[in-house]
């Protein structure tokens, strides 16, 4: 069934379009080689809200998420060559950065995979910073507000490549099955009385 992706906030998209239209932003030294070496036009597509998973190791409480930004696949000639991110600041949505690497192709592959699933989902990205892990989060409520919510037990998580050792990339896992695995792999928190 088709994925039900929600549009990114207009100011987030505008910030990315402004950055793509700025020769200095696209050609900047820390910009991706693909953007520096190709001449436009570049098109931001498939916006996904990026949530950060927090509180996984706190016993007795379900983990929470917070919206960290929106990520767009940047296409050139029909091919995804980079991603652009917009983040929420005190002044509203602002362009954050361009990047490339394995997550560009992996995100595209996971989205194509998800299109063939029998149920409808809302696609999101879920970051697990402690494990340097990014997953495609297939939220079971396609009409939900993309900026809120937490992973429900029946939602699917598709780890993107490269995934942490022992976790298969591009294999859908129910949240109820994958979260316990992640909890075991998380680094321990500080001991009581130790400096944070």
C-alpha positions as MATLAB code, in Angstrom:
seq = 'XXXXXXXXXXXXXXXXXXXXXXXXXXXXXXXXXXXXXXXXXXXXXXXXXXXXXXXXXXXXXXXXXXXXXXXXXXXXXXXXXXXXXXXXXXXXXXXXXXXXXXXXXXXXXXXXXXXXXXXXXXXXXXXXXXXXXXXXXXXXXXXXXXXXXXXXXXXXXXXXXXXXXXXXXXXXXXXXXXXXXXXXXXXXXXXXXXXX';
ca = [
       0.000    0.000    0.000;
       1.221    3.521   -0.533;
       2.940    5.380    2.248;
       1.107    8.417    3.610;
       3.876   10.973    3.903;
       2.828   14.336    5.237;
       4.241   17.547    3.792;
       7.054   19.267    5.635;
       6.301   22.621    7.233;
       6.470   25.295    4.509;
       9.237   27.273    6.304;
      11.393   24.111    6.537;
      11.036   23.498    2.804;
      11.704   27.179    2.052;
      14.920   27.082    4.090;
      16.166   24.071    2.082;
      15.158   25.642   -1.246;
      16.981   28.834   -0.265;
      20.126   26.849    0.573;
      19.904   24.934   -2.729;
      19.560   28.228   -4.571;
      22.588   29.728   -2.872;
      25.796   29.060   -4.824;
      27.848   29.695   -1.706;
      25.845   27.189    0.402;
      26.013   24.462   -2.255;
      29.703   25.034   -3.049;
      30.836   25.469    0.570;
      33.818   23.309    1.572;
      31.850   21.185    4.048;
      29.053   20.557    1.535;
      28.871   17.143   -0.039;
      31.133   16.385   -3.025;
      28.093   15.423   -5.118;
      26.519   18.859   -4.730;
      29.825   20.621   -5.403;
      30.591   18.590   -8.522;
      27.149   18.607  -10.157;
      25.399   21.590  -11.627;
      21.716   21.979  -10.714;
      18.905   21.829  -10.749;
      18.558   20.022   -7.442;
      15.139   19.069   -6.142;
      14.218   18.367   -2.490;
      11.800   15.424   -2.338;
      10.363   12.882    0.084;
      10.458   14.990    3.245;
      10.603   12.915    6.419;
      10.313   14.152    9.995;
      13.374   13.146   12.023;
      12.633   12.070   15.593;
      15.200   11.266   18.270;
      14.494    8.308   20.557;
      15.026    9.105   24.243;
      14.585    7.254   27.528;
      15.081    3.749   26.139;
      16.975    2.543   29.204;
      14.720    4.103   31.851;
      12.943    1.203   33.544;
       9.177    1.327   33.862;
       8.627    4.179   31.400;
       8.092    3.925   27.668;
      10.666    5.708   25.537;
       9.752    9.085   24.116;
      10.648   10.913   20.953;
      11.259   14.519   20.101;
      11.113   16.078   16.677;
      14.630   17.150   15.701;
      14.015   18.294   12.133;
      12.972   17.381    8.626;
      15.168   15.577    6.116;
      14.745   15.841    2.345;
      16.269   13.598   -0.309;
      18.010   15.860   -2.819;
      17.605   14.617   -6.370;
      19.578   15.475   -9.461;
      18.437   13.970  -12.752;
      16.093   11.552  -10.956;
      18.820   10.194   -8.665;
      19.151   10.870   -4.925;
      22.594   12.443   -4.457;
      22.397   13.951   -0.957;
      20.094   14.935    1.871;
      19.268   18.345    3.250;
      18.122   18.930    6.796;
      16.076   21.700    8.345;
      15.921   22.083   12.113;
      13.628   23.947   14.441;
      15.299   26.917   16.136;
      14.005   29.589   18.477;
      13.307   31.697   15.369;
      11.520   28.936   13.452;
      12.695   26.471   10.822;
      16.224   26.949    9.480;
      18.420   25.079    7.034;
      20.886   22.923    8.958;
      23.141   21.045    6.527;
      23.663   18.979    3.427;
      25.107   15.500    3.743;
      25.639   12.379    1.704;
      26.803    8.862    2.381;
      25.216    5.458    2.814;
      22.047    6.746    4.503;
      20.977    8.511    1.285;
      20.676    5.294   -0.731;
      19.588    3.302    2.304;
      16.688    5.687    2.990;
      15.600    5.495   -0.620;
      15.784    1.677   -0.562;
      13.820    1.438    2.703;
      11.082    3.722    1.341;
      10.759    1.562   -1.783;
      10.590   -1.550    0.411;
       7.898    0.014    2.586;
       5.718    0.795   -0.436;
       5.246   -2.952   -0.945;
       3.995   -3.655    2.591;
       0.332   -4.696    2.911;
      -0.618   -1.992    5.460;
      -0.574    1.804    5.240;
       2.022    3.678    7.265;
       3.279    7.200    7.794;
       7.038    7.261    7.109;
       9.333    8.997    9.578;
      12.984    8.701   10.544;
      13.951    7.658   14.055;
      17.455    8.328   15.312;
      19.025    6.390   18.179;
      22.114    8.526   18.879;
      23.630    6.219   21.520;
      23.916    3.457   18.920;
      24.705    5.691   15.919;
      21.581    4.189   14.387;
      18.984    5.589   12.013;
      15.773    3.757   11.168;
      12.829    4.299    8.898;
       9.925    4.460   11.363;
       6.690    3.268    9.808;
       4.032    4.749   12.056;
       0.779    2.805   12.067;
      -1.471    5.898   12.105;
      -1.072    7.477    8.658;
      -3.097   10.555    9.652;
      -1.159   11.325   12.862;
       0.593   14.640   13.402;
       4.087   13.998   12.023;
       5.669   16.166   14.726;
       4.385   14.167   17.689;
       3.941   10.660   18.965;
       6.047    7.787   20.155;
       6.703    4.416   18.582;
       3.708    2.149   19.185;
       4.351   -1.574   19.750;
       2.891   -2.454   16.322;
       4.807    0.214   14.381;
       7.662   -0.998   12.215;
      11.303    0.084   12.393;
      13.548   -0.582    9.403;
      17.229   -0.087   10.364;
      19.124    1.792    7.679;
      22.560    0.699    6.518;
      24.997    0.791    8.126;
      23.184   -0.685   11.113;
      24.867   -1.551   14.413;
      26.521   -4.988   14.557;
      24.001   -7.773   15.045;
      21.040   -5.754   13.701;
      20.123   -6.470   10.102;
      19.666   -3.431    7.888;
      16.519   -3.221    5.763;
      14.695   -5.855    7.770;
      11.411   -4.551    9.237;
      11.036   -5.129   12.979;
       8.002   -4.479   15.147;
       8.827   -1.838   17.759;
       7.858   -4.308   20.498;
      10.531   -6.712   19.192;
      13.356   -4.279   18.413;
      13.230   -1.930   21.430;
      14.273   -4.645   23.918;
      17.265   -5.450   21.675;
      18.240   -1.772   21.568;
      17.890   -1.455   25.338;
      20.423   -4.244   25.894;
      22.877   -2.618   23.484;
      22.664    0.875   24.998;
      25.691    2.075   26.935;
      25.024    2.173   30.670;
      24.069    5.506   32.207;
      26.176    7.186   34.884;
      26.209    5.544   38.312;
      24.537    7.289   41.200;
      26.912    9.778   42.722;
      29.208    9.801   39.695;
      29.695   12.909   37.579;
      27.314   13.134   34.644;
];
